[in-house]
XYZ file of C-alpha atoms in Angstrom:
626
model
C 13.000 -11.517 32.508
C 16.437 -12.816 30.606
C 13.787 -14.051 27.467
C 12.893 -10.187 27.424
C 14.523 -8.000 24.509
C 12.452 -4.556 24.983
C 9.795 -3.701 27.586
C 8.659 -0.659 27.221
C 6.893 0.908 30.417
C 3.966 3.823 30.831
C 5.246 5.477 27.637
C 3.980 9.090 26.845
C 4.704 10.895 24.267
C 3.082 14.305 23.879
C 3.534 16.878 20.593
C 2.814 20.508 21.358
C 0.740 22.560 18.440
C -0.681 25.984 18.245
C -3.819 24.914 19.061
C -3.470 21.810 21.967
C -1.343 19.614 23.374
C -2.011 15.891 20.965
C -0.932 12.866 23.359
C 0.371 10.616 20.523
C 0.882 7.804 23.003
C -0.599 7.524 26.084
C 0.782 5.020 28.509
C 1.214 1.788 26.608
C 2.994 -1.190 28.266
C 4.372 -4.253 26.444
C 6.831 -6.987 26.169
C 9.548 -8.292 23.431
C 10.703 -11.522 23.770
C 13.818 -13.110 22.399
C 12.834 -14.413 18.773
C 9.528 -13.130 18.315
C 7.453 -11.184 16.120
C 5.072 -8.260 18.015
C 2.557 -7.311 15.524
C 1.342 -3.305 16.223
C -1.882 -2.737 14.434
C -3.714 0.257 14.093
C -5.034 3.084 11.854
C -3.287 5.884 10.910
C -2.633 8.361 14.071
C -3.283 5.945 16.257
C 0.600 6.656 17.502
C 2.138 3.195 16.345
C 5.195 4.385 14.352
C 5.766 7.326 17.500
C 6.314 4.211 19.461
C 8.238 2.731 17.154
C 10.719 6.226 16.786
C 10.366 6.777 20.907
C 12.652 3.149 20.958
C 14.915 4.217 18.072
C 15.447 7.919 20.177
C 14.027 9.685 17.403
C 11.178 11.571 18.384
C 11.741 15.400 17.036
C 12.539 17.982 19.892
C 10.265 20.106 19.551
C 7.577 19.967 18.739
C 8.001 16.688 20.403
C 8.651 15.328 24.096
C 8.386 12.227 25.923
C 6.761 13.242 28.939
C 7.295 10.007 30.809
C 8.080 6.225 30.620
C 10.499 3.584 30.199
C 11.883 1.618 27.566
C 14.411 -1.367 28.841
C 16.477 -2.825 26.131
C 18.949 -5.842 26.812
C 21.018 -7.296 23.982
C 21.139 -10.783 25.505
C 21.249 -12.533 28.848
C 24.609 -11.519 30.450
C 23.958 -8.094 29.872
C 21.920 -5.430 32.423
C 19.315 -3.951 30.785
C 19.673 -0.333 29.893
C 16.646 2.394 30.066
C 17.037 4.059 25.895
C 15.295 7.160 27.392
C 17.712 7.640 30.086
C 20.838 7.838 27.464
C 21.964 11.162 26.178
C 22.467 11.223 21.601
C 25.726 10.384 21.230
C 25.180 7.261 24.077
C 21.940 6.212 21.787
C 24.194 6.062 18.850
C 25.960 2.559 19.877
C 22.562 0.955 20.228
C 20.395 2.955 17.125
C 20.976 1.076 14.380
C 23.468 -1.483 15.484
C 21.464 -3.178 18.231
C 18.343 -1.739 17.481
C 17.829 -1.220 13.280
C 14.823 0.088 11.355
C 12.751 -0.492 8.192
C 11.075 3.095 7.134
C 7.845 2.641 5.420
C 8.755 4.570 2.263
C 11.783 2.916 0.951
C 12.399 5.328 -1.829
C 12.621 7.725 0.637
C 15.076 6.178 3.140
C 17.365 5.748 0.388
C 19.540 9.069 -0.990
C 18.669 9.121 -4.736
C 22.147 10.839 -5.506
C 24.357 7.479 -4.036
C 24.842 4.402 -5.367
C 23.293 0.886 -3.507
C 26.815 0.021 -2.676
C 27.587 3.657 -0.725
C 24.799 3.422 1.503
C 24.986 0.572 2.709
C 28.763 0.313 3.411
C 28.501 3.624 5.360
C 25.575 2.226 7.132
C 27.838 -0.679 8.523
C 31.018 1.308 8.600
C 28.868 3.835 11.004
C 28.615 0.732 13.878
C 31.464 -1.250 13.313
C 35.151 -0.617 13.362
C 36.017 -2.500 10.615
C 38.465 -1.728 6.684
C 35.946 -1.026 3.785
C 36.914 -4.060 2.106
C 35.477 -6.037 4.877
C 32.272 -3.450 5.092
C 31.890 -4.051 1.607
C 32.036 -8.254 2.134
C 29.421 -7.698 5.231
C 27.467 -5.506 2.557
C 27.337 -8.152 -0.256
C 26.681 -11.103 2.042
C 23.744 -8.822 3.746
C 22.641 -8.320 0.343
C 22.428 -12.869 -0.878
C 20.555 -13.014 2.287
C 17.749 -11.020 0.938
C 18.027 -12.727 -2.481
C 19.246 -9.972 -4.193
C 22.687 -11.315 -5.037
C 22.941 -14.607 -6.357
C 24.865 -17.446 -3.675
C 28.519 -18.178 -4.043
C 27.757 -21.403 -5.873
C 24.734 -20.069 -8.400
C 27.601 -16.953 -9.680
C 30.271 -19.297 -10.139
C 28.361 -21.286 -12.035
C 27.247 -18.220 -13.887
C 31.024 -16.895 -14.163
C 32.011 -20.238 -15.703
C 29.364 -20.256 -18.564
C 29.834 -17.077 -19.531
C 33.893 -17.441 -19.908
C 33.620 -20.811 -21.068
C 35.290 -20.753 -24.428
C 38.342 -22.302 -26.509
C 40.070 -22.716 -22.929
C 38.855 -23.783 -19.396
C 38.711 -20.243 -17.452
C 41.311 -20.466 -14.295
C 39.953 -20.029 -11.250
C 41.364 -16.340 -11.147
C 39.303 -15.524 -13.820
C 36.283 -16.932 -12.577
C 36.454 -15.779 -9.028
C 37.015 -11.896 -10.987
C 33.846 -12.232 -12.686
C 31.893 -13.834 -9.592
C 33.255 -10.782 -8.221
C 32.264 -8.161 -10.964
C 28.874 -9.793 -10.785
C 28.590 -9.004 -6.834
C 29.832 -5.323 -7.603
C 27.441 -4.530 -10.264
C 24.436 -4.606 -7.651
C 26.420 -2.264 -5.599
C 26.795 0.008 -8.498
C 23.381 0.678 -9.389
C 21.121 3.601 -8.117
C 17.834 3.543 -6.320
C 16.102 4.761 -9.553
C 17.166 1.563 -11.018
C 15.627 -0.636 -9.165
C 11.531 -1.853 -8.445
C 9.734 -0.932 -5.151
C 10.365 -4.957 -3.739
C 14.013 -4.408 -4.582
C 14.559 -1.328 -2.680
C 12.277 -2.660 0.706
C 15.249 -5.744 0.721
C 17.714 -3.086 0.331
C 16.497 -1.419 3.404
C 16.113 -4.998 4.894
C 19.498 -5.647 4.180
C 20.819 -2.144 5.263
C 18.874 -3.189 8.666
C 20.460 -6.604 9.125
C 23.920 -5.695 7.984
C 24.916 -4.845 11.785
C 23.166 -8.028 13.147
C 20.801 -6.098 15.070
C 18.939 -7.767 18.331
C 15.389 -6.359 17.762
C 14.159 -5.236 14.024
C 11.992 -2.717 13.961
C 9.401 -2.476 10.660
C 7.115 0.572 10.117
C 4.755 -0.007 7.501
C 7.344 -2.331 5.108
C 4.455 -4.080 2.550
C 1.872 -1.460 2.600
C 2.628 0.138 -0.847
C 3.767 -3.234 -2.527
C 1.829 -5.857 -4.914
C 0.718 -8.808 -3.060
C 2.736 -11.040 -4.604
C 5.738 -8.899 -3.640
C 4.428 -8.669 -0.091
C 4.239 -11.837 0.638
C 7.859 -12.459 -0.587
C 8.895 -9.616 1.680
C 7.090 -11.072 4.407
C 8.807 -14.788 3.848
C 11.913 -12.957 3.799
C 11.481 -11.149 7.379
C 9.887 -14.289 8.788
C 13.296 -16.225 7.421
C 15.690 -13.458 8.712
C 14.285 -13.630 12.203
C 14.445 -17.284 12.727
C 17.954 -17.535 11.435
C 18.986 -14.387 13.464
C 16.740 -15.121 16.358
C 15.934 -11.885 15.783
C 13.016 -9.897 17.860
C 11.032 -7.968 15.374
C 8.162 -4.900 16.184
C 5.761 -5.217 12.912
C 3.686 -2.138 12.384
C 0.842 -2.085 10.453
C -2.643 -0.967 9.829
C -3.700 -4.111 7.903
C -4.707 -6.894 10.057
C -4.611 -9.475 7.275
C -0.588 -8.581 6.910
C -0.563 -9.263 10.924
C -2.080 -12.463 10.259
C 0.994 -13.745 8.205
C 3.684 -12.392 10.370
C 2.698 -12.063 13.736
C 3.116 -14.374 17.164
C 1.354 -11.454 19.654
C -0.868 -8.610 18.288
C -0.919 -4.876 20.431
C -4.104 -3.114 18.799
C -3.263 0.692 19.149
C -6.307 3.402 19.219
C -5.142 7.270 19.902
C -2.541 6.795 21.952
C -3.422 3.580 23.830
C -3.331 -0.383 23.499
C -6.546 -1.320 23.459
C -6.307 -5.397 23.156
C -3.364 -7.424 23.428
C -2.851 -10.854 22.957
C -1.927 -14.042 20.437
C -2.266 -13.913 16.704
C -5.079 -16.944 16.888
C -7.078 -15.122 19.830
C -7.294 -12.001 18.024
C -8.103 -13.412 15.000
C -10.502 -15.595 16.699
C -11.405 -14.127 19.784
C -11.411 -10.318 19.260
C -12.544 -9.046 22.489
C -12.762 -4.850 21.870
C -14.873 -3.671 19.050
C -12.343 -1.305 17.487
C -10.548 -4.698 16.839
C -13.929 -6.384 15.981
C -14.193 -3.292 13.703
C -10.996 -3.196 12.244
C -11.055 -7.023 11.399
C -14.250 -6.787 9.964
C -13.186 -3.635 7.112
C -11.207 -5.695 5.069
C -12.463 -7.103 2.182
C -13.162 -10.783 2.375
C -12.358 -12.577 -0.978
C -14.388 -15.371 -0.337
C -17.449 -13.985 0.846
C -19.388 -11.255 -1.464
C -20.343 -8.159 0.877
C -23.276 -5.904 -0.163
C -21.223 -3.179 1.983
C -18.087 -3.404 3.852
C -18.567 -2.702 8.147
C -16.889 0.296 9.797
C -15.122 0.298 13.100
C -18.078 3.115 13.328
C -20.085 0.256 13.366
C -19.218 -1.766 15.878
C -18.434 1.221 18.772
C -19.798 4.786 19.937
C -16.942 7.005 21.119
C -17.562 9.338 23.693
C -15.398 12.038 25.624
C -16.243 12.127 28.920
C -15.942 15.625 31.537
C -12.022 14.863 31.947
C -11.206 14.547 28.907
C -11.244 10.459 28.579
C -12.008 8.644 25.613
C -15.042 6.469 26.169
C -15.573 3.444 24.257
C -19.201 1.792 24.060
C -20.051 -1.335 21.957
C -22.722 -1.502 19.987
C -23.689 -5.233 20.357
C -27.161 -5.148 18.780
C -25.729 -4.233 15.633
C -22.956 -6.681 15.248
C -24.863 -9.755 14.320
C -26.315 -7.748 11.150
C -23.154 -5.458 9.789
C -21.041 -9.002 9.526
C -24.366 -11.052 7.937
C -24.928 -8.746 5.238
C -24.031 -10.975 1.804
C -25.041 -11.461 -1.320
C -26.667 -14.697 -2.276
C -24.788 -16.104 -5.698
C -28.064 -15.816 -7.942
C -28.349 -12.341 -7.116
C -24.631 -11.828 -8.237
C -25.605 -13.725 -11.349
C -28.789 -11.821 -12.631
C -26.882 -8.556 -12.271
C -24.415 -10.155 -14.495
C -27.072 -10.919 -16.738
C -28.890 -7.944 -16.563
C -25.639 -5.421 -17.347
C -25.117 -7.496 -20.206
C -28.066 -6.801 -22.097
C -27.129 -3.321 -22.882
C -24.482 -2.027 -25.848
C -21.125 -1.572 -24.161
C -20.365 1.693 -23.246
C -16.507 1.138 -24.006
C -15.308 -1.146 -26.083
C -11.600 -1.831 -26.800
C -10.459 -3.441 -29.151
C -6.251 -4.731 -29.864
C -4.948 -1.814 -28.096
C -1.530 -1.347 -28.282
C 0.907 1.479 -26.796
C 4.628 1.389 -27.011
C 6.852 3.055 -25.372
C 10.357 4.395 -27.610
C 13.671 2.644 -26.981
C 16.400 5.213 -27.536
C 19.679 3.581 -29.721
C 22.709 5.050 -31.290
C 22.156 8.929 -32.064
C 18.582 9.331 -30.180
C 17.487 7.261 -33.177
C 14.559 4.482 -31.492
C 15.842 1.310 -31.769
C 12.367 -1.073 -30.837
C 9.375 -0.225 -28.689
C 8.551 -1.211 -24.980
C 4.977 -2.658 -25.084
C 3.711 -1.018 -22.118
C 0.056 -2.648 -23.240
C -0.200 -5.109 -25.871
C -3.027 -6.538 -28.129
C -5.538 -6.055 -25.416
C -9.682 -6.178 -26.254
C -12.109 -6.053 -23.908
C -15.786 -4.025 -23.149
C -17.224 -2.375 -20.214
C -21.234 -2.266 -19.984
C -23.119 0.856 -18.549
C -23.630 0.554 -14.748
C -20.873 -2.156 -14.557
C -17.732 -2.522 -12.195
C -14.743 -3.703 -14.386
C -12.349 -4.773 -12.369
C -8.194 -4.645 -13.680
C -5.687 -5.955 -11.407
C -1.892 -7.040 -12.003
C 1.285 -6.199 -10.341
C 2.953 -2.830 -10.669
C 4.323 -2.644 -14.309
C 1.989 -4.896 -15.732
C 0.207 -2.198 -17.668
C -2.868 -1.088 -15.815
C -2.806 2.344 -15.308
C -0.884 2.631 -19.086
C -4.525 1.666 -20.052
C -6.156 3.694 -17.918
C -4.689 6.591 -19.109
C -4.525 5.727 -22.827
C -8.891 5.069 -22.657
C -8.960 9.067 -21.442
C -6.220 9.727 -24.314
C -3.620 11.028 -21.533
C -1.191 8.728 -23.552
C -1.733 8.252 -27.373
C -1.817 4.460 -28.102
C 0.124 2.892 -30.645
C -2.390 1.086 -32.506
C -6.052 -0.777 -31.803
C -9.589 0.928 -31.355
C -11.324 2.508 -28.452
C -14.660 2.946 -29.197
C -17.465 5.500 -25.964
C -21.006 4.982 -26.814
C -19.812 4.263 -30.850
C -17.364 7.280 -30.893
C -14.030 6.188 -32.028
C -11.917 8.271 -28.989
C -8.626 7.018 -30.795
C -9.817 9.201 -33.987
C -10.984 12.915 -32.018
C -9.622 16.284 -32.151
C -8.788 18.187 -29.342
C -12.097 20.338 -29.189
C -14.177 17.127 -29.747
C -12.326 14.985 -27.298
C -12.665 17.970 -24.458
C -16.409 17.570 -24.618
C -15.928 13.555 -24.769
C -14.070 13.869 -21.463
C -17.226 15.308 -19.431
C -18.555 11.996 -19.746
C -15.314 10.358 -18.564
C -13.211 10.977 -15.332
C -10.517 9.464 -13.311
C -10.067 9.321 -9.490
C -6.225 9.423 -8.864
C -4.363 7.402 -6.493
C -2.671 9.847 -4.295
C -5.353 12.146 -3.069
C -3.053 14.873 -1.708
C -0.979 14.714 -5.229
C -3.992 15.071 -7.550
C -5.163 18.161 -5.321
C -3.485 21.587 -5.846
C -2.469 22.454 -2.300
C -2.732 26.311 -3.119
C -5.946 26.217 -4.171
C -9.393 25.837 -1.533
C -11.139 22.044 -1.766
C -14.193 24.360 -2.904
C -12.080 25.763 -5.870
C -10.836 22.261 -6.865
C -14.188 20.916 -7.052
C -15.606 24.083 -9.131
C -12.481 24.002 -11.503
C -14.170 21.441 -14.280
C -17.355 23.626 -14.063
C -15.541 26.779 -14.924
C -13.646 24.879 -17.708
C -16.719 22.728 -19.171
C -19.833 24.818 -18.439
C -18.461 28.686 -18.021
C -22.345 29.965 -18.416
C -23.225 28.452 -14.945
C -23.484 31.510 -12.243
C -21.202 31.536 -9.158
C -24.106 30.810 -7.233
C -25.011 27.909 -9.336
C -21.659 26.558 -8.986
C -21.349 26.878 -5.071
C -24.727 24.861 -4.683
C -23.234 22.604 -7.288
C -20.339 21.974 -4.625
C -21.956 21.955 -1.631
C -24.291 19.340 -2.629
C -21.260 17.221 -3.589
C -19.392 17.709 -0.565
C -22.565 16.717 1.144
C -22.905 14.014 -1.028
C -19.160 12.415 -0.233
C -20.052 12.983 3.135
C -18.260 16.029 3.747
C -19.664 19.703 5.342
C -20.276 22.210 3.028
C -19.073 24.726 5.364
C -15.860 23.287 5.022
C -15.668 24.973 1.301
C -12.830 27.335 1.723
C -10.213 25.091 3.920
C -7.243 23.673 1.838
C -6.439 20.385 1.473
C -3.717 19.768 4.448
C -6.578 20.518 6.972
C -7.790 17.044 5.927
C -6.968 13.563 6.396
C -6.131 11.097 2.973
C -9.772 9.753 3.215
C -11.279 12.868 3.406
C -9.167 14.466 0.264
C -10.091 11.048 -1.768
C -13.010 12.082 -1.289
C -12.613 15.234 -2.373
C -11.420 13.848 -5.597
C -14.302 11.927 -6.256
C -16.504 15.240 -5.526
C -14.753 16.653 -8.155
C -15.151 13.832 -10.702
C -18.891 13.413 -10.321
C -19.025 17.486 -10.648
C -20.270 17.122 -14.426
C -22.193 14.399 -14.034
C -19.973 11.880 -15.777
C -21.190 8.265 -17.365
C -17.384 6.652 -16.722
C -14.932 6.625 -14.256
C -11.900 5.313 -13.587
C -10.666 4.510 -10.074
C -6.890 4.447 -10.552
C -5.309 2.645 -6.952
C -7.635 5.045 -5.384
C -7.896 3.103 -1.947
C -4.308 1.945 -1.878
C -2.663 3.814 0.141
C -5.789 4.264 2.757
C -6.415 2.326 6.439
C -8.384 -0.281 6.289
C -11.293 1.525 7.578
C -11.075 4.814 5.617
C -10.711 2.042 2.848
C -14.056 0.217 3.756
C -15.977 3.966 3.967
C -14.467 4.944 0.559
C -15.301 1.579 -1.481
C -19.084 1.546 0.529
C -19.453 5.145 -0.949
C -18.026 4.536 -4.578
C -21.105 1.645 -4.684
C -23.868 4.330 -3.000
C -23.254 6.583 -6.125
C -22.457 3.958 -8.805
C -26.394 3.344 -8.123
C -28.076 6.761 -7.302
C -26.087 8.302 -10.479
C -25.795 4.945 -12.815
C -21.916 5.437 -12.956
C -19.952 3.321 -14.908
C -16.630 2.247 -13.175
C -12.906 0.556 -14.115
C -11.676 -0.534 -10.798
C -7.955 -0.700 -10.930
C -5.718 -2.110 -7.898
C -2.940 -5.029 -7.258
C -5.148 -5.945 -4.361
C -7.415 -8.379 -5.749
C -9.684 -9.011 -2.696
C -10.670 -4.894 -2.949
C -11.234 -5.809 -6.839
C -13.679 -8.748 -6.128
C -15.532 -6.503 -3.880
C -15.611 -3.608 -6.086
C -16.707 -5.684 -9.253
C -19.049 -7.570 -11.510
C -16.152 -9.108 -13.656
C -11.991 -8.760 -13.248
C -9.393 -8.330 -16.194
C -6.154 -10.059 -15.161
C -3.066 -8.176 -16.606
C 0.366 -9.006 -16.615
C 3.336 -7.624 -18.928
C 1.064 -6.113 -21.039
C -1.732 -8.457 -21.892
C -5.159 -9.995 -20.660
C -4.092 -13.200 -18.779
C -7.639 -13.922 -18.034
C -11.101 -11.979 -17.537
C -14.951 -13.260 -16.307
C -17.144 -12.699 -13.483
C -15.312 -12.102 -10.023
C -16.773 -14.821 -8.533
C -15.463 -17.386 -11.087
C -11.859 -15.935 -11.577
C -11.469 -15.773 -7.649
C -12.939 -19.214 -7.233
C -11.879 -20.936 -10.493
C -9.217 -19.049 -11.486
C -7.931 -20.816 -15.190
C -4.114 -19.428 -15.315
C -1.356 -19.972 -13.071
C -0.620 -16.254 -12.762
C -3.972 -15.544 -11.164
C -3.736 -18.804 -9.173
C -0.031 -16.730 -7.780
C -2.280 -13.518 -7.059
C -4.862 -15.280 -5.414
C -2.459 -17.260 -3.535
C -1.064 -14.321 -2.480
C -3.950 -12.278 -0.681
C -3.020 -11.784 3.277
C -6.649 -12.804 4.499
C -6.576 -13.073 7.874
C -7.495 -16.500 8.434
C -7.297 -18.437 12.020
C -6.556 -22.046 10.250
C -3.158 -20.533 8.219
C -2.314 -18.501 11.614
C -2.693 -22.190 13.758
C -0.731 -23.834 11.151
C 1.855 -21.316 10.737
C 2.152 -21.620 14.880
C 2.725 -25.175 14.462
């Protein structure tokens, strides 16, 4: 059809290992249309970014092969459509990029740490058009205002003239030299330099710099605050109907989908499972892995006792031939989605927690951060966290969220002493921690833990997930027998839902939700009063994410754990906690039960946050339609 950008046809796209043959995707069909958004969703494996590198020819050879398919591309209605697969490398190099463009899902890492901004993306556009480098750099600059990172035309020379303005009126050389030094500082700086929503609408802009026909974006929100997100998100939604662009949005987070997305494709190993609008997805979900997936995010409005698992809503089977069988469980449904807590139950606990001493108790806690001057000499400080006072009670959920920067896991790490604060008291069960020797404050930190957020980076990849877990035993109890150790770490394993027998593999035989919970294995190991969850759900699928948070409740009551919840996702914070500390450059902005700051939040920062929270909801999908 001449409205048709992409249709891809029975693709297949097998990777061979030492062990089997994985089918990464397994005959998917679907359509692109001129101007619209195609949301993929799906968890992680589920083969939606091998799709998305199967269109851009990038699938690696070996151990990868597309066994069979087609993918028709046609750039606009006078042209014949070509088949991508048929072309040979240096044929796929006119459309990669130029007509067809990408958006990686770790922008730090699609960026070369060593070049400058301005480098990139002038040999990005220099690579697809024929054109001198001062007109690259002009297309660079003016790809750059378009995602807001440059200033407009009119806003610099405004700039330019206030800042010459002096004895004499500046001529207009002068100014347009300055509008023009201003431009070219952007292009000067490094990636280093810059936040994580910066460099994504670099990448953006190193995307849309060649005016491509069909934007791909893998993943481009999942490791950003939501406020950030939904900028990005405005941005890519503004781009395409300016551009009439055709965009693929890949994603395992159907609440993102929600915000973004005309059609939804719902991927599970290998295959589509559901296709169909935003609003009947949303509305209408017809296959329980959808019902499933929809149903594992965190509602911020609604107070779960436990989030649902796709497990929850399907059995899978494998039948003689080797087909994946899906079977609903329909008698369960009506219960897993009615399970909330009534508001007076939310309130006693409240109550109740509150009654005891605090188990911490901060109190003005400040850490700064040196600012290097003439000579190495410090010239001020950075407050990193300033003047902040607050208490946690024994069994409760604290809940801290902010954006990145705003000084969250700076705490965190200055309540375990991993960073010496500048001034203030931090007081565990009456021990002043800010005050404690080295010997002393190695005992204290039996009693307090911390769950990191990358799973695989907190786990030393040499060492066995049985050694890992054992290490704090060896270190805090060395009279404990080997044998008393290996039940001690079988039982945890058990306990995080893991088999024991799994003791000696190493930690790239398992998935990110099964090494986060290997982390928390190891935290409970000595039996710990305190814990701090820093971002530990983050960077996990939704699902994984709902199985996680369910088990971090289980043994917050069978061991009467004491937790600080840390994330910039505030609806995984209101389901995690009994009251939420809102931080922001450095200081409380606001704290109180979860309830009340979600529902009557007091400042306008929190109001911005809330604001902000991709929720999946049919009425903002319809009116976003309209």
């Amino acid at each position: 059809m001449s409205d048709t950008v992409l249709s891809v046809r029975n693709l297949r796209v097998h990777f061979q290992t030492d062990e089997q043959l994985v089918k990464a995707v397994d005959g998917i069909n679907f359509d692109l249309k001129r101007g619209q958004t195609l949301g993929i969703v799906g968890e992680s494996g589920s083969g939606k970014s091998v799709t998305s590198l199967a269109a851009m020819g990038l699938i690696p050879s070996p151990p990868g092969k597309i066994a069979e398919g087609e993918i028709w591309f046609r750039s606009d209605e006078n042209s014949e459509p070509v088949d991508l697969l048929s072309l040979s490398s240096k044929q796929m190099q006119r459309y990669r990029g130029g007509e067809i463009a990408m958006i990686f899902q770790e922008p730090m890492s699609a960026l070369n740490p060593v070049y400058t901004i301005g480098f990139q993306l002038l040999e990005a556009i220099c690579q697809h058009r024929n054109i001198s480098k001062a007109e690259a750099k002009r297309q660079a600059i003016a790809a750059l205002q378009e995602v807001k990172l440059i200033a407009p035309d009119a806003e610099l020379e405004k700039s330019a003239i206030e800042e010459l303005s002096g004895e004499s009126e500046p001529s207009q050389r002068e100014i347009l030299q300055q509008v023009n030094r201003q431009k070219s500082a952007f292009l000067d700086r490094y990636p280093h330099q810059l936040s994580g929503g910066q460099i994504q609408r670099v990448t953006i802009a190193m995307a849309i710099a060649c005016d491509p026909t069909v934007l791909i974006a893998d993943e481009p929100t999942t490791a950003l605050d939501v406020t950030v997100q939904a900028r990005i998100l405005d941005l890519i939604r503004e781009l395409r109907d300016r551009r009439q662009m055709s965009i693929i949005f890949i994603t395992h987070d159907l609440g993102v989908i929600a915000e973004i997305a005309d059609t939804v494709a719902v991927m599970y190993r290998g295959k589509i499972v559901e296709v169909g609008t935003a609003i009947d997805i949303f509305s209408r979900p017809q296959h329980p892995y959808t019902k499933g997936l929809l149903a594992c995010r965190p509602q911020p409005d609604r107070r779960m006792a436990f989030l649902p698992t796709v497990a929850d809503f399907m059995e899978v089977k494998t039948t003689a031939a080797g087909e994946v069988e899906i079977i609903e469980k329909r008698s369960d449904n009506a219960t897993i989605v009615q399970q909330e807590v009534p508001a007076e139950v939310i309130a006693s606990r409240l109550q109740e927690l509150q009654l005891d001493r605090p188990l911490l108790d901060v109190r003005n806690l400040r850490v700064g951060f040196p600012i290097r001057g003439a000579f190495g000499r410090t010239q001020r400080y950075f407050m990193a966290v300033n003047d902040v006072s607050f208490n946690v009670y024994p069994g409760e959920t604290l809940g801290l969220v902010g954006e990145s920067g705003c000084g969250k896991t700076t705490l965190a790490r200055t309540l375990l002493r991993l960073i010496e604060p500048t001034d203030g008291s931090i007081k565990f069960e009456d021990v002043e921690v800010t005050q404690l020797k080295s010997n002393r404050l190695r005992q204290l930190r039996q009693d307090m833990q911390v769950i990191f957020q990358d799973p695989f980076g907190s786990l030393n990849p040499r060492m066995t997930i049985g050694s890992a877990v054992v290490e704090p035993l060896k270190i805090h109890r060395p009279q404990n027998s080997r044998k008393e150790n290996r039940d001690r770490v079988a039982y945890l394993l058990d306990r995080v839902g893991l088999d024991p027998a799994w003791i000696d593999r190493y930690p790239h035989e398992f998935s990110g939700g099964q090494r986060q919970r290997i982390c928390i294995a190891r935290s409970l190991a000595l039996n710990p009063k305190f814990i701090i969850c820093d971002e530990s759900v983050s960077a996990l699928d939704v699902s994984v994410q709902a199985q996680v948070l369910n088990l971090l409740k289980e043994l917050q009551s069978e061991f009467g754990l004491t937790y600080i919840f840390i994330s910039h996702d505030l609806s995984v914070v209101k389901f995690m906690s009994d009251r939420i500390v809102v931080m922001n450059r450095g200081k409380i902005e606001e704290i109180g039960p979860a309830e009340q700051i979600y529902r009557h939040p007091k400042r306008d920062y929190t109001k911005q946050l809330i604001a902000s929270i991709p929720v999946g909801d049919v009425s903002r999908i319809r009116k976003r339609a309209s």
